Coordinates of C-alpha atoms in Angstrom, one line a residue:
Chain A
M1 CA 0.0 0.0 0.1
C2 CA 2.9 2.4 0.7
Q3 CA 4.4 1.8 -2.7
N4 CA 1.0 2.6 -4.2
I5 CA 0.7 5.9 -2.3
H6 CA 4.3 7.0 -3.5
V7 CA 3.4 6.2 -7.1
S8 CA 0.2 8.0 -6.9
Y9 CA 2.0 11.0 -5.4
K10 CA 4.3 11.0 -8.4
I11 CA 1.6 10.9 -10.7
T12 CA -0.3 13.7 -9.1
I13 CA 2.8 16.0 -9.0
I14 CA 3.7 15.3 -12.5
L15 CA 0.1 16.2 -13.7
M16 CA 0.2 19.5 -11.6
F17 CA 3.4 20.5 -13.2
V18 CA 2.2 19.7 -16.6
F19 CA -0.9 21.8 -16.0
S20 CA 1.1 24.6 -14.6
V21 CA 3.2 25.2 -17.8
R22 CA 0.9 23.9 -20.4
R23 CA 0.5 26.4 -23.3
R24 CA -3.0 26.4 -24.9
L25 CA -3.0 26.0 -28.6
T26 CA -5.8 28.5 -29.6
T27 CA -6.0 31.5 -31.6
T28 CA -5.4 33.8 -28.6
T29 CA -2.1 33.9 -27.0
I30 CA -3.1 33.9 -23.2
R31 CA -0.9 31.3 -21.4
I32 CA -2.8 29.6 -18.6
T33 CA -0.9 29.1 -15.5
V34 CA -1.8 28.7 -12.0
R35 CA -1.0 32.4 -11.3
S36 CA -3.1 33.4 -14.3
H37 CA -6.0 31.5 -12.8
L38 CA -5.7 33.2 -9.5
V39 CA -5.5 36.7 -11.4
Y40 CA -8.6 35.7 -13.4
L41 CA -10.6 34.7 -10.3
S42 CA -9.8 38.0 -8.7
V43 CA -10.5 40.4 -11.5
C44 CA -12.8 38.2 -13.5
P45 CA -15.7 37.1 -11.4
Q46 CA -18.2 35.0 -13.3
G47 CA -15.8 34.9 -16.2
L48 CA -16.6 38.5 -17.3
C49 CA -13.0 39.2 -18.2
P50 CA -12.0 42.7 -19.3
G51 CA -8.9 41.2 -20.7
V52 CA -10.7 39.0 -23.2
P53 CA -9.6 40.2 -26.8
P54 CA -12.4 41.9 -28.7
V55 CA -12.2 39.6 -31.6
S56 CA -13.8 36.5 -30.2
P57 CA -15.0 33.3 -31.8
P58 CA -18.6 33.1 -32.8
V59 CA -20.9 33.3 -29.7
I60 CA -23.4 30.7 -30.7
F61 CA -22.2 27.2 -30.7
A62 CA -18.4 28.3 -31.0
S63 CA -16.9 26.5 -33.9
P64 CA -13.4 24.8 -33.4
T65 CA -10.6 27.2 -33.4
K66 CA -8.4 24.9 -35.7
L67 CA -8.9 22.7 -38.6
A68 CA -9.9 19.3 -37.9
S69 CA -6.9 17.9 -39.7
E70 CA -4.6 19.7 -37.2
T71 CA -5.9 17.8 -34.2
G72 CA -4.6 14.7 -32.9
S73 CA -8.0 13.2 -31.9
Q74 CA -11.0 14.0 -34.0
A75 CA -13.4 12.3 -31.8
E76 CA -14.8 15.5 -30.2
Y77 CA -15.4 17.1 -33.6
L78 CA -17.1 14.1 -35.2
R79 CA -20.3 14.7 -33.1
A80 CA -22.8 16.7 -35.3
N81 CA -24.4 19.8 -33.8
R82 CA -28.1 18.9 -33.5
I83 CA -29.1 21.9 -31.6
P84 CA -30.9 23.6 -34.3
D85 CA -32.9 20.5 -35.1
L86 CA -33.8 20.0 -31.4
Q87 CA -34.7 23.7 -31.1
K88 CA -37.1 23.4 -34.1
L89 CA -38.6 20.2 -32.5
F90 CA -39.1 21.7 -29.1
Q91 CA -40.4 25.1 -30.3
R92 CA -43.3 23.5 -32.4
A93 CA -46.4 25.3 -31.5
D94 CA -48.5 22.1 -30.8
G95 CA -49.5 22.8 -27.3
I96 CA -47.7 19.7 -25.9
P97 CA -46.1 20.4 -22.5
V98 CA -42.3 20.2 -22.3
H99 CA -42.2 16.9 -20.5
L100 CA -44.1 15.0 -23.2
K101 CA -42.7 17.1 -26.2
G102 CA -39.9 14.8 -27.2
G103 CA -42.2 12.1 -28.5
L104 CA -43.2 8.5 -27.5
I105 CA -40.3 7.8 -25.2
D106 CA -41.3 10.7 -23.0
K107 CA -44.8 9.3 -22.8
L108 CA -43.6 5.8 -21.8
L109 CA -41.3 7.3 -19.2
Y110 CA -44.0 9.5 -17.7
R111 CA -46.4 6.9 -17.6
T112 CA -43.9 4.4 -15.8
T113 CA -43.0 7.2 -13.4
M114 CA -46.7 8.1 -12.6
G115 CA -47.5 4.4 -12.4
L116 CA -44.9 3.9 -9.8
T117 CA -45.9 7.1 -7.9
V118 CA -49.5 6.2 -7.7
G119 CA -48.8 2.5 -6.9
G120 CA -46.0 3.3 -4.6
A121 CA -48.3 5.9 -2.6
F122 CA -51.0 3.2 -2.2
Y123 CA -48.5 0.5 -1.2
C124 CA -46.9 3.0 1.2
L125 CA -50.3 3.8 2.9
V126 CA -51.1 0.1 3.2
A127 CA -47.7 -0.7 4.7
L128 CA -48.0 2.2 7.2
Y129 CA -51.6 1.1 8.2
I130 CA -50.3 -2.4 8.9
A131 CA -47.3 -1.0 10.8
A132 CA -49.6 1.2 13.0
Q133 CA -51.5 -2.0 14.2
P134 CA -50.6 -3.0 17.8
G135 CA -48.7 -6.2 18.1
N136 CA -47.3 -5.9 14.6
K137 CA -43.9 -4.9 15.5
Chain B
M1 CA -51.9 34.2 -29.3
A2 CA -50.7 36.2 -26.2
H3 CA -47.1 36.8 -25.8
Q4 CA -45.5 37.3 -22.5
A5 CA -44.5 40.9 -21.6
H6 CA -41.9 40.1 -19.0
A7 CA -38.4 38.6 -19.0
Y8 CA -39.3 35.6 -16.7
H9 CA -40.2 32.0 -17.3
M10 CA -43.7 30.8 -16.5
V11 CA -43.1 26.9 -16.7
D12 CA -45.6 24.4 -18.3
P13 CA -47.5 22.3 -15.8
S14 CA -45.1 19.4 -14.6
P15 CA -45.8 16.3 -12.8
W16 CA -42.2 16.0 -11.4
P17 CA -42.8 18.0 -8.1
L18 CA -45.5 15.4 -7.1
T19 CA -43.3 12.4 -8.1
G20 CA -40.5 13.9 -6.1
A21 CA -42.6 14.4 -3.1
I22 CA -44.0 10.9 -3.3
S23 CA -40.6 9.6 -3.7
A24 CA -39.6 11.3 -0.5
L25 CA -42.5 9.6 1.2
L26 CA -41.6 6.3 -0.1
M27 CA -37.8 6.6 0.9
T28 CA -38.6 7.7 4.4
S29 CA -41.4 5.2 5.1
G30 CA -39.3 2.7 3.3
L31 CA -36.4 3.2 5.7
A32 CA -38.7 2.8 8.6
T33 CA -40.1 -0.4 7.3
T34 CA -36.6 -1.7 6.3
F35 CA -35.5 -1.2 10.0
H36 CA -38.6 -2.8 11.5
Y37 CA -39.5 -5.6 9.1
K38 CA -36.2 -6.2 7.1
T39 CA -38.1 -5.5 3.8
T40 CA -36.5 -3.1 1.3
T41 CA -39.3 -2.9 -1.4
L42 CA -40.6 0.7 -0.3
L43 CA -37.1 2.0 0.0
F44 CA -36.1 0.6 -3.4
L45 CA -39.2 1.9 -5.0
G46 CA -38.6 5.3 -3.5
T47 CA -35.1 5.6 -4.7
T48 CA -36.1 4.4 -8.2
L49 CA -38.8 7.1 -8.2
L50 CA -36.2 9.7 -7.0
L51 CA -33.8 8.9 -10.0
L52 CA -36.6 9.0 -12.5
T53 CA -37.8 12.4 -11.1
M54 CA -34.4 13.8 -11.2
F55 CA -33.7 12.6 -14.8
Q56 CA -36.9 13.9 -16.2
W57 CA -37.0 17.2 -14.2
W58 CA -33.5 18.3 -15.3
R59 CA -34.0 17.0 -18.9
D60 CA -37.0 19.4 -19.0
I61 CA -35.0 22.1 -17.7
I62 CA -32.4 21.7 -20.4
R63 CA -35.1 21.6 -22.9
E64 CA -36.7 24.9 -21.6
S65 CA -33.3 26.7 -21.8
T66 CA -31.1 25.2 -24.6
F67 CA -33.9 24.2 -27.0
Q68 CA -36.8 26.7 -26.1
G69 CA -34.6 29.8 -25.0
H70 CA -36.6 30.6 -21.9
H71 CA -33.5 31.3 -19.7
T72 CA -33.1 35.1 -20.1
T73 CA -30.6 36.9 -18.1
S74 CA -33.1 37.6 -15.4
V75 CA -34.0 33.9 -15.3
Q76 CA -30.3 33.1 -15.0
K77 CA -29.9 35.6 -12.2
G78 CA -32.5 34.0 -10.2
H79 CA -30.9 30.6 -10.8
G80 CA -27.7 32.2 -9.5
Y81 CA -29.4 33.4 -6.4
G82 CA -30.9 29.8 -5.9
M83 CA -27.7 28.1 -6.3
V84 CA -25.9 30.4 -3.9
L85 CA -28.6 29.9 -1.3
F86 CA -28.6 26.1 -1.8
I87 CA -24.7 26.0 -1.3
T88 CA -25.2 28.3 1.8
S89 CA -27.7 25.8 3.3
E90 CA -25.1 23.0 2.6
V91 CA -22.4 24.9 4.4
F92 CA -24.7 25.0 7.5
F93 CA -25.5 21.3 7.2
F94 CA -21.6 20.8 7.5
I95 CA -21.3 23.3 10.3
G96 CA -23.3 21.0 12.4
F97 CA -21.0 18.1 12.0
F98 CA -17.8 20.2 12.7
W99 CA -19.8 21.5 15.7
A100 CA -20.2 18.0 16.9
F101 CA -16.6 17.1 16.2
Y102 CA -15.2 20.2 18.0
H103 CA -17.7 19.6 21.0
S104 CA -16.2 16.2 21.6
S105 CA -12.6 16.7 20.7
L106 CA -12.0 20.1 22.5
A107 CA -12.9 18.7 25.9
P108 CA -12.5 15.0 25.6
A109 CA -14.5 13.1 28.1
I110 CA -13.0 10.9 31.0
E111 CA -14.6 7.8 29.2
L112 CA -12.2 8.6 26.3
G113 CA -9.2 8.7 28.5
G114 CA -9.4 12.4 28.6
L115 CA -7.4 12.9 25.5
W116 CA -7.9 13.2 21.7
P117 CA -7.6 10.9 19.8
P118 CA -9.2 8.7 22.4
T119 CA -7.4 5.9 24.0
G120 CA -7.2 2.8 21.7
I121 CA -7.9 4.8 18.5
T122 CA -5.1 4.9 15.8
P123 CA -5.8 7.8 13.6
L124 CA -4.9 7.8 9.8
D125 CA -1.6 9.4 9.0
P126 CA -2.5 12.9 7.7
F127 CA 0.4 13.0 5.4
E128 CA -0.3 9.7 3.6
V129 CA -3.5 9.3 1.5
P130 CA -5.4 12.4 3.0
L131 CA -2.7 14.6 1.8
L132 CA -2.8 13.1 -1.7
N133 CA -6.5 13.6 -1.6
T134 CA -6.0 17.2 -0.8
A135 CA -3.7 17.6 -3.8
V136 CA -6.2 15.8 -6.0
L137 CA -9.0 18.2 -5.1
L138 CA -6.8 21.3 -5.3
A139 CA -5.8 20.0 -8.7
S140 CA -9.4 19.5 -9.7
G141 CA -10.2 23.1 -8.7
V142 CA -7.5 24.3 -11.1
T143 CA -8.8 22.2 -14.0
V144 CA -12.4 23.3 -13.6
T145 CA -11.2 26.9 -13.6
W146 CA -9.4 26.1 -16.7
A147 CA -12.5 24.5 -18.3
H148 CA -14.4 27.6 -17.5
H149 CA -12.1 30.0 -19.2
S150 CA -12.0 27.6 -22.3
I151 CA -15.7 27.7 -22.5
I152 CA -15.7 31.5 -22.4
E153 CA -13.0 31.6 -25.0
G154 CA -14.9 29.1 -27.2
A155 CA -11.9 26.7 -27.1
R156 CA -13.8 23.5 -27.5
K157 CA -11.0 20.9 -27.2
P158 CA -9.3 22.3 -24.1
A159 CA -12.7 22.8 -22.5
L160 CA -13.5 19.1 -23.1
Q161 CA -10.1 18.0 -21.9
S162 CA -10.0 20.0 -18.7
L163 CA -13.6 19.0 -17.8
T164 CA -12.7 15.4 -18.4
L165 CA -9.7 15.8 -16.2
T166 CA -11.7 17.4 -13.5
V167 CA -14.1 14.4 -13.6
L168 CA -11.4 11.9 -13.5
L169 CA -9.7 13.7 -10.6
G170 CA -13.2 13.6 -8.8
L171 CA -13.3 9.8 -9.4
Y172 CA -9.8 9.4 -8.3
F173 CA -10.6 11.1 -5.0
T174 CA -13.6 8.8 -4.5
A175 CA -11.6 5.7 -5.1
L176 CA -8.9 6.7 -2.8
Q177 CA -11.3 7.5 -0.1
A178 CA -13.1 4.2 -0.5
M179 CA -9.8 2.4 -0.2
E180 CA -9.0 4.5 3.0
Y181 CA -12.3 3.5 4.5
Y182 CA -11.7 -0.1 3.8
E183 CA -8.2 -0.1 5.2
A184 CA -8.9 2.2 8.3
P185 CA -8.1 0.5 11.7
F186 CA -11.3 2.0 13.3
T187 CA -15.0 1.9 12.4
L188 CA -18.2 4.0 12.7
A189 CA -18.9 2.0 15.8
D190 CA -15.8 3.2 17.6
G191 CA -17.2 5.7 20.0
V192 CA -17.5 9.3 19.2
Y193 CA -14.3 9.4 17.1
G194 CA -15.4 6.9 14.7
C195 CA -18.9 8.6 14.6
T196 CA -17.7 12.2 13.9
F197 CA -15.0 10.9 11.5
F198 CA -17.3 8.7 9.3
V199 CA -20.3 10.9 9.4
A200 CA -18.4 14.1 8.5
T201 CA -16.2 12.4 5.9
G202 CA -18.9 10.2 4.7
F203 CA -21.3 13.1 3.9
H204 CA -18.4 14.9 2.2
G205 CA -17.7 11.8 0.1
L206 CA -21.4 11.8 -0.9
H207 CA -21.2 15.5 -2.1
V208 CA -18.0 14.7 -4.1
I209 CA -20.0 12.0 -5.9
I210 CA -23.0 14.4 -6.4
G211 CA -20.4 17.1 -7.7
T212 CA -18.8 14.5 -10.0
T213 CA -22.0 13.6 -11.5
F214 CA -23.0 17.3 -11.9
L215 CA -19.8 17.8 -13.8
M216 CA -20.2 14.6 -15.9
V217 CA -23.6 15.8 -17.1
C218 CA -21.8 19.3 -17.9
L219 CA -19.3 17.3 -20.0
L220 CA -21.9 15.4 -21.8
R221 CA -23.9 18.7 -22.5
H222 CA -20.7 20.4 -23.7
T223 CA -20.0 17.6 -26.2
H224 CA -23.6 18.1 -27.5
Y225 CA -22.8 21.9 -28.0
H226 CA -25.3 23.0 -25.3
F227 CA -23.0 25.7 -23.8
T228 CA -22.1 29.0 -25.6
S229 CA -19.2 31.3 -24.4
K230 CA -21.8 33.7 -23.1
H231 CA -24.3 31.3 -21.6
H232 CA -23.4 28.3 -19.6
F233 CA -25.0 28.7 -16.2
G234 CA -25.3 25.0 -15.7
F235 CA -21.5 24.6 -15.9
E236 CA -20.9 27.7 -13.6
A237 CA -23.4 26.1 -11.0
A238 CA -21.4 22.8 -11.1
A239 CA -18.1 24.6 -10.7
W240 CA -19.4 26.6 -7.7
Y241 CA -20.6 23.3 -6.2
W242 CA -17.2 21.7 -6.8
H243 CA -15.4 24.6 -5.2
F244 CA -17.7 24.2 -2.2
V245 CA -16.8 20.5 -1.9
D246 CA -13.1 21.4 -2.2
V247 CA -13.2 23.9 0.7
V248 CA -15.2 21.5 2.9
W249 CA -12.5 19.0 2.4
L250 CA -9.8 21.6 3.3
F251 CA -11.8 22.2 6.6
L252 CA -12.1 18.3 7.2
Y253 CA -8.3 17.8 6.5
I254 CA -7.2 20.6 8.9
S255 CA -9.7 19.8 11.7
I256 CA -10.3 16.0 11.9
Y257 CA -7.2 14.6 9.9
W258 CA -4.6 16.9 11.0
W259 CA -5.4 18.7 14.3
G260 CA -7.5 15.7 15.3
S261 CA -4.6 13.3 15.1

């Protein structure tokens, strides 16, 4: 167990060192260090940083800042952005409440939940009634 | 068709408050029936209902905000107040357990041998795994801040990497703590020392698991493009909660692990 602890310590210290000198490869040139984090936290509450450059990436669904071919792993970029489609679906003016607006699966999940709720409430009342009977401890 | 003339969100009628309340009834009465009759049906039913309620309620909030656009700045501000008040209530919850610890440890009873740690208790070495746990949580505080700045700057890959790292560190903490619990030379039943130790650190561990889950949901949402650089309150709430969990650990470490040994 002692050996495991020392190995764990080494891994943690190496990781902390890597974070402290890591240079982010983005279009901005701000280097993230531990000290910068603390400066950001003190002058940039809630992330509203006066130091953020005026030319920023698109606000809505920010696109990648590098070509996909430049990245090592492409897994994150392969996922398609389905937000516009979902927005269309959930903004349809059909009067359906939000908890059922997703379609059949919503209805099934709702009915299961409500079934358990009503059934469970009755079961609970019966169990409490029985438990309240004298001599039934 | 009438349109709202205000910036707030009047939600659609929802069944989840009812199902959540019933789940609380089932869990509490289930606990009582488990103790008296050794039957876990009600408890299991209540827990299942709670999980179903949480999943569907929060799913609906994501739909209302990300897909329907109801979360204006005013609504976000209200959520901010709500989260701060909730975390404050959790702080007071922990204050109770720290009070209990200091009540027993500052003036140790004669039954404990008049000293702290009590006679017969071998406390954990604060400079072994507990110190590593401290480093892990502090590092996770750095990575979650890194993730926040990445989201603000629209840097998708660093945001995903740093958020993943934060979740991994949270899981690492939980695994280390579970190992410590298994290996500890004392138990919950070992007098007031065991009681204050395991209840305080146990509730903290539960909050670490809750915080890690919250961050995992944020990671999933970020992979699905839910967060924008200007609007990501769900992530901010998770980050605040995570910092709270970190600070509670620091107090636990200083008080119970270090001073208390």
